[in-house]
Amino acid sequence: MTRGGTTAAAPHGPRPMTIALVLVLGGVMVSLDTTVVNVAVDRLSQTFDASLATIQWIATGYSLALGAMVPTAAWAVGRFGAKRLYLTAVSAFALGSVLAGLAWDVPSMIAFRVVQGLAGGLVMPAGMTILIRAAKPEELGKLMGTNGLAILVGPLAGPALGGWLIDQVSWRWMFFINLPVGLAILLLAGRLFPADVTGARRSLDVPGLLLLSPGLVALIYGVTRFGDGASGAAPFAWIALGLGLAAAFAVRARFAAHPLIDLRLFRTRAFSAATGTMTVFCAGYFGTMILAPLYFQLVRGESATVAGLLAMPGALASGTAMQVAGRLADRIGPGRIVPVAVAVAASGFALLTALLTADASYWALAGATMLVGAGGGATIMPAMTAATRGVSHDQAPAASTTVNLVTTTMAAVGTASASALLSARLPDGGIKAVHRMSEAAREAAAPALADAFRFTYALPLTLVVAALVPALLIHRRSTEKES
């Protein structure tokens, strides 16, 4: 079996499915932490008497660190080995979780979340590299679907578990919970993952790193400045700086011997179309994760536990669709699945935008979120499969790094954009003003608050619809025909 003309290494030790199941735990640890924080935004804002623009940095700061670290993953895999890197990243993530649980104010929590992000930026690319190297091309879709169970378990258990911990125990335990999970991963991965193979080491592309990582940080920071109420040219200047640095990186990468990201991957239609789809889709899809819990808590007056439970239908639909789509991708090709899945997600967002009133039926909202979840679950993993299928053994780190960079960066951009839009539409004083309202005043303001959320949901709807364009360019061929 060959990939891109290079003979793939025969897997040794445990079966690829066993490796995928262990990687699910790592993905659960990362996604659980993300979804728990989404539910906790309102409570943390009250605890620290902070605005939404400030509190959202607990999520955005993590994403910034994640995005800044992902570009180094391909180099780090070559320098230290995928298994060793994975174990180190999991250890650092667990440590960062404990530190975040011990935070005494918002700045300290943001700092410790950055520690988590720096580690989390290496967990997924290293794990995906291990999986791609162990798998045969014809089984990659099924394994990606299995690996995607983390995107089911985290969003499904995270909001409910996090809400219960926040209401009944302490918000600190939403971070402490990662410690036993991390220890379990270290024990299993240390015993079951195949040993690292010796490969050619290359030097770190330091100039590229100094262009791309600060560029991503500047871009996302510029977007979040709108949520801080910044006016004038400052936010646009940060965004322009970020885009300029990213463009300079792209120009330099064309001539560098070992760039952080191998832009030659984009010469293939499958890779460029799939990553283009994820670029737009992930900004809309993941950018809304912070919105639904806030709607239920601010507009409807629900507790964190109830807000978490109400997120479960969408997460269940996402995970179910992911498993079905992952297996269908091996049979009929990702290109036949992704456009339909994007359209399903768009229909869900359209329904949410129409239904999200102050007294909307929870059953109707659950149906709309299930459409969103099903569309997201059936889009992301097949798109990843389309992007990474057929890459050579040597290209696996670069491919997985690029895919993860796209998803994490665009999730951060989407979250920052959604927070900025919502902050601009909330009453004067923002989320803190809502917290100071009496119950009667909040109920009177509920229609206006609901309108703010409906306005904000128009952004992800637009982005998801736009994702149909590159999705239609993904090849509509099965694995056998592509090989």
Coordinates of C-alpha atoms in Angstrom, one line a residue:
M1 CA 0.0 0.0 0.0
T2 CA 1.4 3.4 -0.9
R3 CA 0.4 6.9 -0.2
G4 CA 1.5 9.6 -2.6
G5 CA 4.2 7.3 -3.9
T6 CA 5.7 6.6 -0.6
T7 CA 5.5 3.2 1.0
A8 CA 3.5 3.5 4.3
A9 CA 5.0 1.9 7.3
A10 CA 3.3 -1.3 8.3
P11 CA 1.6 -1.0 11.6
H12 CA 3.1 -2.8 14.6
G13 CA 1.7 -3.6 18.0
P14 CA -2.0 -2.7 18.6
R15 CA -4.5 -2.4 15.9
P16 CA -5.2 1.1 14.5
M17 CA -8.7 0.9 16.1
T18 CA -7.2 0.4 19.5
I19 CA -5.0 3.5 19.0
A20 CA -8.0 5.5 17.8
L21 CA -9.9 4.6 21.0
V22 CA -7.0 5.7 23.2
L23 CA -6.8 8.9 21.2
V24 CA -10.5 9.5 21.9
L25 CA -9.6 10.0 25.6
G26 CA -7.1 12.7 24.7
G27 CA -9.7 14.4 22.5
V28 CA -12.3 14.1 25.3
M29 CA -9.9 15.8 27.7
V30 CA -9.4 18.8 25.4
S31 CA -13.0 19.1 24.1
L32 CA -14.5 18.5 27.6
D33 CA -12.5 21.4 28.9
T34 CA -13.7 23.6 26.1
T35 CA -17.4 22.8 26.4
V36 CA -17.3 23.1 30.2
V37 CA -15.9 26.6 29.9
N38 CA -18.7 27.6 27.5
V39 CA -21.3 26.7 30.1
A40 CA -19.3 28.5 32.8
V41 CA -19.0 31.9 31.1
D42 CA -22.0 33.4 32.9
R43 CA -21.1 32.1 36.3
L44 CA -17.5 33.2 36.0
S45 CA -18.7 36.7 34.9
Q46 CA -20.7 36.9 38.1
T47 CA -18.0 35.4 40.3
F48 CA -15.3 37.9 39.1
D49 CA -17.7 40.7 38.2
A50 CA -16.3 40.8 34.7
S51 CA -17.7 41.8 31.4
L52 CA -18.4 39.3 28.6
A53 CA -15.5 40.9 26.6
T54 CA -13.2 40.1 29.5
I55 CA -14.5 36.7 30.4
Q56 CA -14.5 35.4 26.9
W57 CA -10.7 35.7 27.0
I58 CA -10.8 32.6 29.1
A59 CA -11.9 30.8 26.0
T60 CA -10.2 33.0 23.4
G61 CA -6.9 33.0 25.3
Y62 CA -6.9 29.3 25.2
S63 CA -7.6 29.3 21.5
L64 CA -4.9 31.9 20.8
A65 CA -2.3 29.7 22.5
L66 CA -3.7 26.6 20.7
G67 CA -3.4 28.3 17.3
A68 CA 0.0 29.7 18.1
M69 CA 1.4 26.3 19.0
V70 CA -0.2 24.1 16.3
P71 CA 2.2 25.3 13.6
T72 CA 5.2 23.8 15.5
A73 CA 3.6 20.4 15.7
A74 CA 5.1 19.0 12.5
W75 CA 8.6 20.1 13.5
A76 CA 8.1 18.8 17.1
V77 CA 6.9 15.4 15.8
G78 CA 10.1 15.1 13.7
R79 CA 12.3 16.3 16.5
F80 CA 10.9 14.3 19.4
G81 CA 8.7 11.6 17.9
A82 CA 4.9 11.6 17.8
K83 CA 4.4 9.3 20.8
R84 CA 6.8 11.2 23.1
L85 CA 5.3 14.5 22.0
Y86 CA 1.8 13.3 22.7
L87 CA 2.6 12.1 26.2
T88 CA 4.4 15.3 27.0
A89 CA 1.5 17.4 25.7
V90 CA -1.0 15.4 27.7
S91 CA 1.0 15.9 30.9
A92 CA 1.3 19.6 30.4
F93 CA -2.4 19.9 29.6
A94 CA -3.3 18.2 32.9
L95 CA -0.9 20.4 34.8
G96 CA -2.4 23.5 33.2
S97 CA -5.9 22.3 34.1
V98 CA -4.9 22.0 37.8
L99 CA -3.4 25.5 37.7
A100 CA -6.5 26.9 36.1
G101 CA -8.6 25.4 38.9
L102 CA -6.4 27.2 41.4
A103 CA -6.8 30.6 39.7
W104 CA -7.6 33.5 42.0
D105 CA -8.8 36.1 39.4
V106 CA -9.5 36.5 35.7
P107 CA -5.9 37.3 34.7
S108 CA -4.4 34.3 36.5
M109 CA -7.1 32.1 34.9
I110 CA -6.4 33.4 31.4
A111 CA -2.6 32.8 32.0
F112 CA -3.2 29.2 33.1
R113 CA -5.6 28.7 30.2
V114 CA -2.8 29.7 27.9
V115 CA -0.7 27.0 29.4
Q116 CA -3.5 24.5 28.6
G117 CA -3.7 25.9 25.1
L118 CA 0.1 25.6 24.4
A119 CA -0.2 21.9 25.4
G120 CA -3.5 21.3 23.7
G121 CA -2.1 22.7 20.4
L122 CA 0.1 19.6 20.3
V123 CA -2.2 16.9 21.5
M124 CA -4.5 16.7 18.5
P125 CA -1.8 17.0 15.7
A126 CA 0.5 14.5 17.4
G127 CA -2.4 12.1 17.9
M128 CA -3.7 12.4 14.4
T129 CA -0.1 11.8 13.1
I130 CA 0.1 8.6 15.0
L131 CA -3.3 7.5 13.6
I132 CA -2.6 8.4 10.0
R133 CA 0.7 6.5 10.1
A134 CA -0.9 3.4 11.6
A135 CA -4.0 3.3 9.3
K136 CA -4.5 2.1 5.8
P137 CA -6.1 4.6 3.4
E138 CA -9.2 2.6 3.0
E139 CA -9.9 2.5 6.7
L140 CA -9.0 6.1 7.5
G141 CA -12.6 7.4 7.3
K142 CA -13.8 4.8 9.9
L143 CA -10.9 5.6 12.2
M144 CA -11.5 9.3 11.8
G145 CA -15.1 8.7 12.8
T146 CA -14.0 6.7 15.8
N147 CA -11.5 9.4 16.8
G148 CA -14.3 11.9 16.4
L149 CA -16.1 10.2 19.3
A150 CA -14.3 12.8 21.4
I151 CA -16.4 15.5 19.7
L152 CA -19.4 13.5 20.8
V153 CA -18.4 12.7 24.4
G154 CA -16.9 16.1 25.2
P155 CA -19.9 18.3 24.1
L156 CA -22.4 15.7 25.3
A157 CA -21.0 15.2 28.8
G158 CA -19.1 18.5 29.2
P159 CA -22.0 20.9 29.5
A160 CA -24.1 18.7 31.7
L161 CA -21.2 17.7 33.9
G162 CA -19.8 21.2 34.0
G163 CA -23.2 22.7 34.8
W164 CA -23.6 20.3 37.7
L165 CA -20.1 20.9 39.1
I166 CA -20.7 24.7 38.8
D167 CA -24.1 24.6 40.5
Q168 CA -23.4 21.9 43.1
V169 CA -19.7 21.8 43.8
S170 CA -17.4 24.6 42.5
W171 CA -16.4 26.0 39.2
R172 CA -12.8 24.9 40.1
W173 CA -13.7 21.3 39.5
M174 CA -14.5 21.8 35.9
F175 CA -10.7 22.1 35.6
F176 CA -9.6 19.6 38.2
I177 CA -11.6 16.8 36.4
N178 CA -8.9 16.7 33.7
L179 CA -6.3 15.3 36.1
P180 CA -7.6 11.8 36.4
V181 CA -8.4 11.7 32.7
G182 CA -4.8 12.8 31.9
L183 CA -3.4 10.1 34.1
A184 CA -5.4 7.4 32.4
I185 CA -4.3 8.6 29.0
L186 CA -0.6 8.5 30.0
L187 CA -0.9 5.0 31.3
L188 CA -2.7 3.6 28.2
A189 CA -0.8 5.5 25.6
G190 CA 2.5 4.7 27.2
R191 CA 1.8 1.0 27.0
L192 CA -0.2 0.7 23.8
F193 CA 1.2 3.3 21.3
P194 CA 3.8 2.0 18.9
A195 CA 7.3 3.2 19.6
D196 CA 8.6 6.2 17.6
V197 CA 10.6 5.4 14.5
T198 CA 13.8 7.2 13.8
G199 CA 13.4 9.7 11.0
A200 CA 15.2 12.6 9.5
R201 CA 15.2 15.6 11.8
R202 CA 14.9 19.1 10.5
S203 CA 15.5 22.4 12.0
L204 CA 12.7 24.5 13.3
D205 CA 11.5 27.2 10.9
V206 CA 12.0 30.0 13.4
P207 CA 11.4 32.9 10.9
G208 CA 8.2 31.2 9.8
L209 CA 7.1 30.7 13.4
L210 CA 7.8 34.4 14.2
L211 CA 5.6 35.4 11.3
L212 CA 2.7 32.9 11.5
S213 CA 2.1 32.6 15.3
P214 CA 2.1 36.3 16.0
G215 CA 0.0 36.8 12.9
L216 CA -2.7 34.5 14.2
V217 CA -2.6 36.2 17.6
A218 CA -2.9 39.7 16.1
L219 CA -5.7 38.6 13.8
I220 CA -7.8 37.1 16.6
Y221 CA -6.9 39.9 19.1
G222 CA -8.1 42.4 16.5
V223 CA -11.5 40.7 16.3
T224 CA -11.9 40.5 20.1
R225 CA -11.2 44.2 20.4
F226 CA -14.6 44.9 18.9
G227 CA -16.1 43.1 21.8
D228 CA -14.2 45.3 24.2
G229 CA -16.0 48.3 22.7
A230 CA -12.9 49.6 21.0
S231 CA -13.6 52.1 18.3
G232 CA -11.6 53.8 15.6
A233 CA -8.8 52.1 13.6
A234 CA -7.2 50.0 16.4
P235 CA -9.1 46.8 15.8
F236 CA -8.6 47.1 12.0
A237 CA -4.9 47.8 12.5
W238 CA -4.5 44.5 14.5
I239 CA -6.4 42.5 11.9
A240 CA -4.4 44.1 9.1
L241 CA -1.2 43.3 11.0
G242 CA -2.3 39.7 11.4
L243 CA -3.2 39.2 7.8
G244 CA 0.0 40.9 6.7
L245 CA 2.2 38.6 8.8
A246 CA 0.2 35.5 7.6
A247 CA 0.7 36.7 4.0
A248 CA 4.4 37.2 4.6
F249 CA 4.6 33.7 6.0
A250 CA 2.9 32.2 2.9
V251 CA 5.4 34.0 0.6
R252 CA 8.4 32.8 2.6
A253 CA 7.0 29.2 2.9
R254 CA 7.2 28.9 -0.9
F255 CA 11.0 29.1 -0.8
A256 CA 11.9 27.7 2.7
A257 CA 13.5 24.3 2.7
H258 CA 11.4 23.1 5.7
P259 CA 8.5 25.5 6.4
L260 CA 6.2 25.1 9.4
I261 CA 3.4 24.3 7.0
D262 CA 4.0 22.6 3.7
L263 CA 2.0 24.7 1.3
R264 CA 2.6 22.2 -1.5
L265 CA -0.3 20.2 0.1
F266 CA -2.6 22.9 -1.3
R267 CA -1.7 22.0 -4.9
T268 CA -4.0 19.0 -4.6
R269 CA -7.7 19.7 -5.1
A270 CA -8.8 17.3 -2.4
F271 CA -6.7 19.0 0.3
S272 CA -7.4 22.6 -0.7
A273 CA -11.2 22.1 -1.1
A274 CA -11.5 20.2 2.2
T275 CA -9.4 22.7 4.2
G276 CA -11.3 25.6 2.5
T277 CA -14.6 24.1 3.6
M278 CA -13.3 23.7 7.2
T279 CA -11.9 27.3 7.2
V280 CA -15.3 28.8 6.7
F281 CA -17.5 26.2 8.3
C282 CA -15.5 26.0 11.6
A283 CA -15.7 29.7 12.1
G284 CA -19.5 29.6 12.0
Y285 CA -20.0 26.2 13.7
F286 CA -17.6 26.5 16.7
G287 CA -18.1 30.2 17.1
T288 CA -21.6 29.6 18.4
M289 CA -20.7 27.2 21.2
I290 CA -20.5 30.1 23.6
L291 CA -23.9 31.5 22.6
A292 CA -26.5 28.8 23.4
P293 CA -25.6 28.4 27.1
L294 CA -25.7 32.2 27.5
Y295 CA -29.1 32.4 25.9
F296 CA -30.6 29.9 28.3
Q297 CA -29.0 31.6 31.3
L298 CA -29.5 35.2 30.4
V299 CA -32.7 35.2 28.4
R300 CA -34.5 32.2 30.0
G301 CA -33.0 32.4 33.5
E302 CA -31.9 28.8 33.6
S303 CA -29.2 27.4 35.8
A304 CA -25.8 26.2 34.4
T305 CA -27.0 22.6 34.9
V306 CA -30.1 23.1 32.8
A307 CA -28.2 25.0 30.2
G308 CA -25.8 22.0 30.0
L309 CA -28.6 19.5 29.7
L310 CA -30.2 21.5 26.9
A311 CA -27.0 21.2 24.9
M312 CA -27.1 17.4 24.9
P313 CA -29.5 16.9 21.9
G314 CA -27.2 18.7 19.5
A315 CA -24.1 16.9 20.8
L316 CA -25.8 13.6 20.5
A317 CA -26.9 14.3 16.9
S318 CA -23.4 15.5 16.1
G319 CA -21.7 12.3 17.4
T320 CA -24.2 10.0 15.8
A321 CA -23.9 11.7 12.4
M322 CA -20.1 11.7 12.8
Q323 CA -20.0 7.9 13.1
V324 CA -22.3 7.3 10.2
A325 CA -20.6 9.8 8.0
G326 CA -17.1 8.6 8.9
R327 CA -18.0 5.1 7.6
L328 CA -19.9 6.3 4.6
A329 CA -16.8 8.4 3.6
D330 CA -14.9 5.2 3.0
R331 CA -17.7 3.8 0.8
I332 CA -19.0 6.6 -1.3
G333 CA -16.4 9.3 -0.8
P334 CA -16.4 12.5 1.4
G335 CA -17.4 14.7 -1.6
R336 CA -20.8 13.1 -1.6
I337 CA -21.4 13.7 2.1
V338 CA -19.9 17.1 3.0
P339 CA -22.1 19.4 0.8
V340 CA -25.3 17.7 2.1
A341 CA -24.0 17.9 5.7
V342 CA -23.2 21.6 5.3
A343 CA -26.7 22.2 3.9
V344 CA -28.2 20.4 6.9
A345 CA -26.2 22.6 9.3
A346 CA -27.2 25.7 7.5
S347 CA -30.9 24.8 7.8
G348 CA -30.4 24.3 11.5
F349 CA -28.8 27.7 11.9
A350 CA -31.6 29.3 9.8
L351 CA -34.2 27.7 12.1
L352 CA -32.4 28.9 15.2
T353 CA -32.2 32.5 13.8
A354 CA -35.9 32.4 13.3
L355 CA -36.9 30.6 16.5
L356 CA -34.7 32.3 19.1
T357 CA -37.3 34.4 20.9
A358 CA -37.8 35.1 24.6
D359 CA -40.4 32.3 24.8
A360 CA -39.3 29.9 22.1
S361 CA -40.3 26.2 22.6
Y362 CA -37.5 24.2 24.0
W363 CA -38.6 21.3 21.8
A364 CA -38.3 23.5 18.7
L365 CA -34.9 24.7 19.7
A366 CA -33.8 21.1 20.4
G367 CA -34.8 20.2 16.9
A368 CA -32.9 23.1 15.4
T369 CA -29.8 22.3 17.4
M370 CA -30.0 18.7 16.4
L371 CA -29.9 19.7 12.7
V372 CA -26.9 22.0 13.5
G373 CA -25.2 19.1 15.3
A374 CA -25.9 16.5 12.7
G375 CA -24.6 18.8 10.0
G376 CA -21.5 19.6 11.9
G377 CA -20.7 16.0 12.8
A378 CA -21.2 14.9 9.2
T379 CA -19.0 17.8 7.8
I380 CA -15.9 18.0 9.9
M381 CA -14.6 14.4 10.0
P382 CA -15.3 13.6 6.4
A383 CA -13.7 16.9 5.4
M384 CA -10.6 15.9 7.5
T385 CA -10.6 12.5 5.8
A386 CA -10.7 14.1 2.4
A387 CA -7.8 16.4 3.3
T388 CA -5.5 13.7 4.8
R389 CA -6.4 10.7 2.7
G390 CA -3.6 9.8 0.3
V391 CA -0.8 11.9 1.9
S392 CA 2.5 10.2 2.2
H393 CA 4.0 8.9 5.5
D394 CA 6.4 11.9 5.5
Q395 CA 3.6 14.4 4.8
A396 CA 1.4 13.1 7.6
P397 CA 2.7 15.5 10.3
A398 CA 2.3 18.5 7.9
A399 CA -1.1 17.5 6.8
S400 CA -2.4 16.9 10.4
T401 CA -0.8 20.2 11.6
T402 CA -2.5 22.2 8.8
V403 CA -5.9 20.6 9.4
N404 CA -5.8 21.2 13.1
L405 CA -4.4 24.8 12.6
V406 CA -7.4 25.6 10.4
T407 CA -10.0 24.2 12.9
T408 CA -8.5 25.8 16.0
T409 CA -7.8 29.2 14.5
M410 CA -11.2 29.5 12.9
A411 CA -12.9 28.4 16.1
A412 CA -11.1 31.2 17.9
V413 CA -12.0 33.7 15.2
G414 CA -15.6 32.6 15.3
T415 CA -15.8 32.7 19.1
A416 CA -14.3 36.2 19.2
S417 CA -16.6 37.4 16.5
A418 CA -19.7 36.0 18.1
S419 CA -18.7 37.5 21.5
A420 CA -18.1 40.9 19.9
L421 CA -21.4 41.0 18.1
L422 CA -23.4 39.9 21.1
S423 CA -21.6 42.4 23.4
A424 CA -22.5 45.2 20.9
R425 CA -26.2 44.3 21.1
L426 CA -26.5 43.8 24.8
P427 CA -27.8 46.7 27.0
D428 CA -25.4 49.4 28.2
G429 CA -23.2 47.7 30.7
G430 CA -23.3 44.4 28.9
I431 CA -23.6 41.1 30.7
K432 CA -22.8 42.7 34.0
A433 CA -25.9 45.0 33.6
V434 CA -28.0 41.9 33.0
H435 CA -26.6 40.3 36.2
R436 CA -27.6 43.3 38.2
M437 CA -31.2 43.1 37.0
S438 CA -33.9 41.8 39.3
E439 CA -35.9 38.8 38.1
A440 CA -38.8 41.0 37.0
A441 CA -36.5 43.4 35.1
R442 CA -34.7 40.5 33.4
E443 CA -38.1 39.1 32.3
A444 CA -39.1 42.5 30.9
A445 CA -35.8 42.8 29.0
A446 CA -35.9 39.2 27.7
P447 CA -37.4 40.1 24.3
A448 CA -34.6 42.6 23.7
L449 CA -32.0 40.1 24.9
A450 CA -33.4 37.4 22.6
D451 CA -33.1 39.8 19.7
A452 CA -29.4 40.3 20.5
F453 CA -28.9 36.6 20.2
R454 CA -30.9 36.3 17.0
F455 CA -28.8 39.1 15.5
T456 CA -25.6 37.3 16.5
Y457 CA -26.7 33.9 15.0
A458 CA -26.9 35.6 11.6
L459 CA -23.1 35.5 11.4
P460 CA -22.7 31.7 11.7
L461 CA -25.6 31.2 9.3
T462 CA -23.8 33.3 6.7
L463 CA -20.5 31.5 7.2
V464 CA -22.0 28.0 7.0
V465 CA -23.9 28.9 3.8
A466 CA -20.6 30.2 2.4
A467 CA -18.9 26.9 3.2
L468 CA -21.1 25.2 0.5
V469 CA -18.9 26.8 -2.2
P470 CA -15.6 24.9 -1.4
A471 CA -17.6 21.8 -0.2
L472 CA -18.9 21.4 -3.8
L473 CA -15.4 21.2 -5.1
I474 CA -14.4 18.1 -3.0
H475 CA -14.1 15.0 -5.2
R476 CA -17.1 12.8 -5.3
R477 CA -15.3 9.5 -5.6
S478 CA -15.0 6.5 -3.3
T479 CA -11.7 5.4 -1.7
E480 CA -11.2 2.6 -4.2
K481 CA -11.4 5.0 -7.1
E482 CA -9.1 7.5 -5.4
S483 CA -6.4 5.1 -4.6

